[in-house]
Protein backbone atom coordinates (compact mmCIF):
# COMPACT_ATOMS: atom_id res chain seq x y z
CA UNK A 1 0.00 0.00 0.00
CA UNK A 2 0.92 3.66 -0.05
CA UNK A 3 3.13 5.12 2.64
CA UNK A 4 4.86 8.37 3.50
CA UNK A 5 7.92 8.70 5.70
CA UNK A 6 9.03 12.00 7.17
CA UNK A 7 12.24 12.81 8.96
CA UNK A 8 12.21 12.38 12.68
CA UNK A 9 11.47 15.47 14.68
CA UNK A 10 11.16 17.72 16.45
CA UNK A 11 13.21 20.30 14.60
CA UNK A 12 14.36 23.40 16.45
CA UNK A 13 15.88 26.32 14.56
CA UNK A 14 16.82 29.91 15.11
CA UNK A 15 15.05 32.60 13.13
CA UNK A 16 16.47 33.06 9.61
CA UNK A 17 17.97 29.56 9.55
CA UNK A 18 17.54 27.25 6.55
CA UNK A 19 14.91 24.55 6.87
CA UNK A 20 14.74 21.12 5.28
CA UNK A 21 12.17 18.52 6.23
CA UNK A 22 12.69 15.26 4.37
CA UNK A 23 9.80 13.28 2.94
CA UNK A 24 9.91 10.06 0.94
CA UNK A 25 7.01 8.03 -0.32
CA UNK A 26 6.00 4.64 -1.63
CA UNK A 27 3.10 4.47 -4.05
CA UNK A 28 1.91 2.73 -7.15
CA UNK A 29 1.33 4.87 -10.19
CA UNK A 30 1.75 8.61 -10.12
CA UNK A 31 0.47 10.14 -6.91
CA UNK A 32 0.02 13.81 -6.18
CA UNK A 33 2.13 15.10 -3.30
CA UNK A 34 1.27 17.67 -0.67
CA UNK A 35 2.59 19.48 2.34
CA UNK A 36 0.03 20.44 4.95
CA UNK A 37 0.72 22.62 7.99
CA UNK A 38 -1.03 22.53 11.35
CA UNK A 39 -0.58 25.58 13.56
CA UNK A 40 -1.14 25.14 17.30
CA UNK A 41 -4.80 24.55 18.06
CA UNK A 42 -5.85 24.69 14.42
CA UNK A 43 -6.77 22.31 11.61
CA UNK A 44 -4.80 21.28 8.56
CA UNK A 45 -3.98 23.87 5.92
CA UNK A 46 -2.59 23.11 2.51
CA UNK A 47 0.87 24.65 2.21
CA UNK A 48 1.85 23.50 -1.28
CA UNK A 49 1.39 20.68 -3.75
CA UNK A 50 2.85 19.05 -6.86
CA UNK A 51 0.92 16.77 -9.17
CA UNK A 52 3.59 15.35 -11.46
CA UNK A 53 7.27 14.53 -11.57
CA UNK A 54 9.64 17.52 -11.53
CA UNK A 55 6.86 19.93 -10.52
CA UNK A 56 7.87 22.41 -7.85
CA UNK A 57 5.24 23.53 -5.38
CA UNK A 58 5.82 26.82 -3.58
CA UNK A 59 4.01 29.06 -1.11
CA UNK A 60 4.99 31.56 1.60
CA UNK A 61 8.69 31.00 0.89
CA UNK A 62 8.40 27.22 1.20
CA UNK A 63 9.29 24.98 -1.74
CA UNK A 64 9.23 21.29 -2.54
CA UNK A 65 10.08 19.45 -5.76
CA UNK A 66 8.45 16.18 -6.81
CA UNK A 67 11.38 13.83 -7.45
CA UNK A 68 10.16 10.59 -8.94
CA UNK A 69 13.64 9.09 -9.28
CA UNK A 70 14.23 9.36 -5.54
CA UNK A 71 10.52 9.15 -4.54
CA UNK A 72 10.97 12.31 -2.47
CA UNK A 73 9.23 15.61 -1.81
CA UNK A 74 11.47 17.44 0.65
CA UNK A 75 10.23 20.73 2.10
CA UNK A 76 12.66 23.68 2.18
CA UNK A 77 12.62 27.28 3.26
CA UNK A 78 15.59 29.60 3.03
CA UNK A 79 14.89 31.71 6.11
CA UNK A 80 12.39 30.57 8.73
CA UNK A 81 10.41 32.88 11.01
CA UNK A 82 9.00 32.36 14.48
CA UNK A 83 5.55 32.31 12.89
CA UNK A 84 6.52 29.17 10.93
CA UNK A 85 6.45 27.14 14.16
CA UNK A 86 3.92 24.39 13.49
CA UNK A 87 3.57 20.71 12.61
CA UNK A 88 4.28 19.91 8.98
CA UNK A 89 2.73 16.88 7.28
CA UNK A 90 3.78 15.36 3.99
CA UNK A 91 0.97 13.51 2.22
CA UNK A 92 0.14 11.76 -1.01
CA UNK A 93 -3.08 11.19 -2.87
CA UNK A 94 -3.83 8.30 -5.14
CA UNK A 95 -6.49 8.13 -7.78
CA UNK A 96 -8.76 5.89 -5.75
CA UNK A 97 -11.24 3.37 -6.75
CA UNK A 98 -12.69 3.24 -10.21
CA UNK A 99 -12.36 6.98 -10.70
CA UNK A 100 -15.26 7.81 -8.44
CA UNK A 101 -13.03 8.86 -5.61
CA UNK A 102 -10.30 11.42 -5.80
CA UNK A 103 -8.44 9.28 -3.41
CA UNK A 104 -7.67 9.30 0.25
CA UNK A 105 -4.68 11.17 1.55
CA UNK A 106 -1.93 9.12 3.15
CA UNK A 107 0.00 11.19 5.67
CA UNK A 108 3.46 11.02 7.13
CA UNK A 109 3.86 11.14 10.87
CA UNK A 110 4.35 14.91 10.99
CA UNK A 111 7.38 16.98 11.94
CA UNK A 112 7.18 19.52 14.74
CA UNK A 113 9.08 22.70 13.86
CA UNK A 114 9.94 25.22 16.55
CA UNK A 115 11.64 28.46 15.55
CA UNK A 116 13.27 30.60 18.26
CA UNK A 117 13.88 34.35 17.93
CA UNK B 1 -13.10 32.48 0.95
CA UNK B 2 -15.29 29.39 1.33
CA UNK B 3 -14.24 27.00 4.04
CA UNK B 4 -15.16 23.68 5.57
CA UNK B 5 -16.79 24.05 8.99
CA UNK B 6 -17.18 21.47 11.75
CA UNK B 7 -19.28 21.30 14.89
CA UNK B 8 -18.80 20.94 17.75
CA UNK B 9 -15.21 22.02 18.21
CA UNK B 10 -14.95 19.85 21.34
CA UNK B 11 -17.07 16.94 22.55
CA UNK B 12 -16.76 14.99 25.76
CA UNK B 13 -18.74 11.78 26.07
CA UNK B 14 -18.99 8.67 28.19
CA UNK B 15 -17.80 5.33 26.87
CA UNK B 16 -20.63 3.49 25.13
CA UNK B 17 -22.51 6.66 24.15
CA UNK B 18 -23.31 7.62 20.59
CA UNK B 19 -21.79 10.76 19.11
CA UNK B 20 -22.47 12.60 15.88
CA UNK B 21 -19.84 14.87 14.44
CA UNK B 22 -21.03 17.40 11.91
CA UNK B 23 -19.34 18.97 8.93
CA UNK B 24 -20.48 21.48 6.34
CA UNK B 25 -18.28 21.02 3.26
CA UNK B 26 -17.63 23.77 0.73
CA UNK B 27 -20.88 24.17 -1.17
CA UNK B 28 -19.96 23.04 -4.68
CA UNK B 29 -17.73 20.18 -3.53
CA UNK B 30 -18.68 16.65 -4.46
CA UNK B 31 -16.30 14.37 -2.56
CA UNK B 32 -16.14 14.20 1.20
CA UNK B 33 -13.77 12.62 3.65
CA UNK B 34 -13.30 11.94 7.35
CA UNK B 35 -9.88 11.56 8.95
CA UNK B 36 -8.80 11.23 12.54
CA UNK B 37 -5.66 12.12 14.44
CA UNK B 38 -5.00 10.46 17.75
CA UNK B 39 -2.95 12.79 19.94
CA UNK B 40 0.69 12.77 18.88
CA UNK B 41 0.11 10.42 15.95
CA UNK B 42 -0.32 10.75 12.23
CA UNK B 43 -3.53 11.74 10.49
CA UNK B 44 -5.40 8.59 9.38
CA UNK B 45 -7.99 8.19 6.66
CA UNK B 46 -11.37 6.86 7.78
CA UNK B 47 -13.78 7.09 4.87
CA UNK B 48 -14.53 8.80 1.57
CA UNK B 49 -18.03 9.56 0.28
CA UNK B 50 -19.29 10.42 -3.19
CA UNK B 51 -22.69 10.47 -4.81
CA UNK B 52 -24.39 9.57 -1.54
CA UNK B 53 -22.40 6.46 -0.90
CA UNK B 54 -19.14 5.35 0.63
CA UNK B 55 -16.46 5.04 -2.04
CA UNK B 56 -13.66 3.81 0.20
CA UNK B 57 -13.14 3.07 3.88
CA UNK B 58 -10.22 2.06 6.03
CA UNK B 59 -10.02 -0.87 8.41
CA UNK B 60 -10.56 1.62 11.25
CA UNK B 61 -14.04 2.36 9.89
CA UNK B 62 -15.82 -0.63 11.35
CA UNK B 63 -19.50 -1.24 12.04
CA UNK B 64 -19.46 1.29 14.88
CA UNK B 65 -18.97 4.09 12.37
CA UNK B 66 -21.37 5.46 9.79
CA UNK B 67 -21.55 8.51 7.57
CA UNK B 68 -24.46 10.36 6.10
CA UNK B 69 -25.25 13.41 4.01
CA UNK B 70 -28.77 13.98 5.29
CA UNK B 71 -29.73 17.25 3.63
CA UNK B 72 -27.35 18.16 0.82
CA UNK B 73 -25.21 20.43 2.97
CA UNK B 74 -24.23 18.58 6.14
CA UNK B 75 -21.95 15.57 6.22
CA UNK B 76 -21.99 13.62 9.47
CA UNK B 77 -19.88 10.97 11.13
CA UNK B 78 -21.65 8.84 13.72
CA UNK B 79 -19.90 6.63 16.22
CA UNK B 80 -22.52 4.27 17.61
CA UNK B 81 -20.92 3.16 20.85
CA UNK B 82 -17.78 5.09 21.67
CA UNK B 83 -14.66 3.47 23.09
CA UNK B 84 -11.78 5.09 24.94
CA UNK B 85 -9.59 4.61 21.88
CA UNK B 86 -11.95 6.73 19.78
CA UNK B 87 -10.58 9.81 21.56
CA UNK B 88 -8.98 11.83 18.80
CA UNK B 89 -9.28 14.91 16.63
CA UNK B 90 -11.65 14.22 13.74
CA UNK B 91 -11.22 16.17 10.53
CA UNK B 92 -13.66 16.53 7.68
CA UNK B 93 -12.38 17.37 4.21
CA UNK B 94 -13.96 18.04 0.84
CA UNK B 95 -12.92 18.40 -2.76
CA UNK B 96 -14.59 19.53 -5.97
CA UNK B 97 -12.13 18.51 -8.62
CA UNK B 98 -8.41 18.44 -8.92
CA UNK B 99 -6.56 16.89 -6.08
CA UNK B 100 -6.57 19.37 -3.22
CA UNK B 101 -8.61 18.44 -0.17
CA UNK B 102 -9.75 21.31 2.02
CA UNK B 103 -9.92 20.50 5.70
CA UNK B 104 -12.17 21.74 8.46
CA UNK B 105 -10.76 22.86 11.82
CA UNK B 106 -11.56 19.53 13.45
CA UNK B 107 -13.63 18.23 16.35
CA UNK B 108 -11.71 17.09 19.40
CA UNK B 109 -13.51 14.06 20.85
CA UNK B 110 -12.73 12.86 24.35
CA UNK B 111 -14.23 9.58 25.52
CA UNK B 112 -14.20 9.02 29.28
Coordinates of C-alpha atoms in Angstrom, one line a residue:
Chain A
X1 CA 0.0 0.0 0.0
X2 CA 0.9 3.7 -0.1
X3 CA 3.1 5.1 2.6
X4 CA 4.9 8.4 3.5
X5 CA 7.9 8.7 5.7
X6 CA 9.0 12.0 7.2
X7 CA 12.2 12.8 9.0
X8 CA 12.2 12.4 12.7
X9 CA 11.5 15.5 14.7
X10 CA 11.2 17.7 16.4
X11 CA 13.2 20.3 14.6
X12 CA 14.4 23.4 16.5
X13 CA 15.9 26.3 14.6
X14 CA 16.8 29.9 15.1
X15 CA 15.1 32.6 13.1
X16 CA 16.5 33.1 9.6
X17 CA 18.0 29.6 9.6
X18 CA 17.5 27.3 6.5
X19 CA 14.9 24.5 6.9
X20 CA 14.7 21.1 5.3
X21 CA 12.2 18.5 6.2
X22 CA 12.7 15.3 4.4
X23 CA 9.8 13.3 2.9
X24 CA 9.9 10.1 0.9
X25 CA 7.0 8.0 -0.3
X26 CA 6.0 4.6 -1.6
X27 CA 3.1 4.5 -4.0
X28 CA 1.9 2.7 -7.1
X29 CA 1.3 4.9 -10.2
X30 CA 1.7 8.6 -10.1
X31 CA 0.5 10.1 -6.9
X32 CA 0.0 13.8 -6.2
X33 CA 2.1 15.1 -3.3
X34 CA 1.3 17.7 -0.7
X35 CA 2.6 19.5 2.3
X36 CA 0.0 20.4 5.0
X37 CA 0.7 22.6 8.0
X38 CA -1.0 22.5 11.4
X39 CA -0.6 25.6 13.6
X40 CA -1.1 25.1 17.3
X41 CA -4.8 24.6 18.1
X42 CA -5.8 24.7 14.4
X43 CA -6.8 22.3 11.6
X44 CA -4.8 21.3 8.6
X45 CA -4.0 23.9 5.9
X46 CA -2.6 23.1 2.5
X47 CA 0.9 24.6 2.2
X48 CA 1.9 23.5 -1.3
X49 CA 1.4 20.7 -3.7
X50 CA 2.8 19.0 -6.9
X51 CA 0.9 16.8 -9.2
X52 CA 3.6 15.4 -11.5
X53 CA 7.3 14.5 -11.6
X54 CA 9.6 17.5 -11.5
X55 CA 6.9 19.9 -10.5
X56 CA 7.9 22.4 -7.9
X57 CA 5.2 23.5 -5.4
X58 CA 5.8 26.8 -3.6
X59 CA 4.0 29.1 -1.1
X60 CA 5.0 31.6 1.6
X61 CA 8.7 31.0 0.9
X62 CA 8.4 27.2 1.2
X63 CA 9.3 25.0 -1.7
X64 CA 9.2 21.3 -2.5
X65 CA 10.1 19.5 -5.8
X66 CA 8.5 16.2 -6.8
X67 CA 11.4 13.8 -7.5
X68 CA 10.2 10.6 -8.9
X69 CA 13.6 9.1 -9.3
X70 CA 14.2 9.4 -5.5
X71 CA 10.5 9.2 -4.5
X72 CA 11.0 12.3 -2.5
X73 CA 9.2 15.6 -1.8
X74 CA 11.5 17.4 0.6
X75 CA 10.2 20.7 2.1
X76 CA 12.7 23.7 2.2
X77 CA 12.6 27.3 3.3
X78 CA 15.6 29.6 3.0
X79 CA 14.9 31.7 6.1
X80 CA 12.4 30.6 8.7
X81 CA 10.4 32.9 11.0
X82 CA 9.0 32.4 14.5
X83 CA 5.5 32.3 12.9
X84 CA 6.5 29.2 10.9
X85 CA 6.5 27.1 14.2
X86 CA 3.9 24.4 13.5
X87 CA 3.6 20.7 12.6
X88 CA 4.3 19.9 9.0
X89 CA 2.7 16.9 7.3
X90 CA 3.8 15.4 4.0
X91 CA 1.0 13.5 2.2
X92 CA 0.1 11.8 -1.0
X93 CA -3.1 11.2 -2.9
X94 CA -3.8 8.3 -5.1
X95 CA -6.5 8.1 -7.8
X96 CA -8.8 5.9 -5.8
X97 CA -11.2 3.4 -6.8
X98 CA -12.7 3.2 -10.2
X99 CA -12.4 7.0 -10.7
X100 CA -15.3 7.8 -8.4
X101 CA -13.0 8.9 -5.6
X102 CA -10.3 11.4 -5.8
X103 CA -8.4 9.3 -3.4
X104 CA -7.7 9.3 0.3
X105 CA -4.7 11.2 1.6
X106 CA -1.9 9.1 3.1
X107 CA 0.0 11.2 5.7
X108 CA 3.5 11.0 7.1
X109 CA 3.9 11.1 10.9
X110 CA 4.4 14.9 11.0
X111 CA 7.4 17.0 11.9
X112 CA 7.2 19.5 14.7
X113 CA 9.1 22.7 13.9
X114 CA 9.9 25.2 16.6
X115 CA 11.6 28.5 15.6
X116 CA 13.3 30.6 18.3
X117 CA 13.9 34.3 17.9
Chain B
X1 CA -13.1 32.5 1.0
X2 CA -15.3 29.4 1.3
X3 CA -14.2 27.0 4.0
X4 CA -15.2 23.7 5.6
X5 CA -16.8 24.1 9.0
X6 CA -17.2 21.5 11.7
X7 CA -19.3 21.3 14.9
X8 CA -18.8 20.9 17.7
X9 CA -15.2 22.0 18.2
X10 CA -15.0 19.9 21.3
X11 CA -17.1 16.9 22.5
X12 CA -16.8 15.0 25.8
X13 CA -18.7 11.8 26.1
X14 CA -19.0 8.7 28.2
X15 CA -17.8 5.3 26.9
X16 CA -20.6 3.5 25.1
X17 CA -22.5 6.7 24.2
X18 CA -23.3 7.6 20.6
X19 CA -21.8 10.8 19.1
X20 CA -22.5 12.6 15.9
X21 CA -19.8 14.9 14.4
X22 CA -21.0 17.4 11.9
X23 CA -19.3 19.0 8.9
X24 CA -20.5 21.5 6.3
X25 CA -18.3 21.0 3.3
X26 CA -17.6 23.8 0.7
X27 CA -20.9 24.2 -1.2
X28 CA -20.0 23.0 -4.7
X29 CA -17.7 20.2 -3.5
X30 CA -18.7 16.6 -4.5
X31 CA -16.3 14.4 -2.6
X32 CA -16.1 14.2 1.2
X33 CA -13.8 12.6 3.7
X34 CA -13.3 11.9 7.4
X35 CA -9.9 11.6 8.9
X36 CA -8.8 11.2 12.5
X37 CA -5.7 12.1 14.4
X38 CA -5.0 10.5 17.7
X39 CA -2.9 12.8 19.9
X40 CA 0.7 12.8 18.9
X41 CA 0.1 10.4 16.0
X42 CA -0.3 10.8 12.2
X43 CA -3.5 11.7 10.5
X44 CA -5.4 8.6 9.4
X45 CA -8.0 8.2 6.7
X46 CA -11.4 6.9 7.8
X47 CA -13.8 7.1 4.9
X48 CA -14.5 8.8 1.6
X49 CA -18.0 9.6 0.3
X50 CA -19.3 10.4 -3.2
X51 CA -22.7 10.5 -4.8
X52 CA -24.4 9.6 -1.5
X53 CA -22.4 6.5 -0.9
X54 CA -19.1 5.4 0.6
X55 CA -16.5 5.0 -2.0
X56 CA -13.7 3.8 0.2
X57 CA -13.1 3.1 3.9
X58 CA -10.2 2.1 6.0
X59 CA -10.0 -0.9 8.4
X60 CA -10.6 1.6 11.3
X61 CA -14.0 2.4 9.9
X62 CA -15.8 -0.6 11.3
X63 CA -19.5 -1.2 12.0
X64 CA -19.5 1.3 14.9
X65 CA -19.0 4.1 12.4
X66 CA -21.4 5.5 9.8
X67 CA -21.6 8.5 7.6
X68 CA -24.5 10.4 6.1
X69 CA -25.2 13.4 4.0
X70 CA -28.8 14.0 5.3
X71 CA -29.7 17.3 3.6
X72 CA -27.3 18.2 0.8
X73 CA -25.2 20.4 3.0
X74 CA -24.2 18.6 6.1
X75 CA -22.0 15.6 6.2
X76 CA -22.0 13.6 9.5
X77 CA -19.9 11.0 11.1
X78 CA -21.7 8.8 13.7
X79 CA -19.9 6.6 16.2
X80 CA -22.5 4.3 17.6
X81 CA -20.9 3.2 20.8
X82 CA -17.8 5.1 21.7
X83 CA -14.7 3.5 23.1
X84 CA -11.8 5.1 24.9
X85 CA -9.6 4.6 21.9
X86 CA -12.0 6.7 19.8
X87 CA -10.6 9.8 21.6
X88 CA -9.0 11.8 18.8
X89 CA -9.3 14.9 16.6
X90 CA -11.7 14.2 13.7
X91 CA -11.2 16.2 10.5
X92 CA -13.7 16.5 7.7
X93 CA -12.4 17.4 4.2
X94 CA -14.0 18.0 0.8
X95 CA -12.9 18.4 -2.8
X96 CA -14.6 19.5 -6.0
X97 CA -12.1 18.5 -8.6
X98 CA -8.4 18.4 -8.9
X99 CA -6.6 16.9 -6.1
X100 CA -6.6 19.4 -3.2
X101 CA -8.6 18.4 -0.2
X102 CA -9.7 21.3 2.0
X103 CA -9.9 20.5 5.7
X104 CA -12.2 21.7 8.5
X105 CA -10.8 22.9 11.8
X106 CA -11.6 19.5 13.4
X107 CA -13.6 18.2 16.4
X108 CA -11.7 17.1 19.4
X109 CA -13.5 14.1 20.8
X110 CA -12.7 12.9 24.3
X111 CA -14.2 9.6 25.5
X112 CA -14.2 9.0 29.3

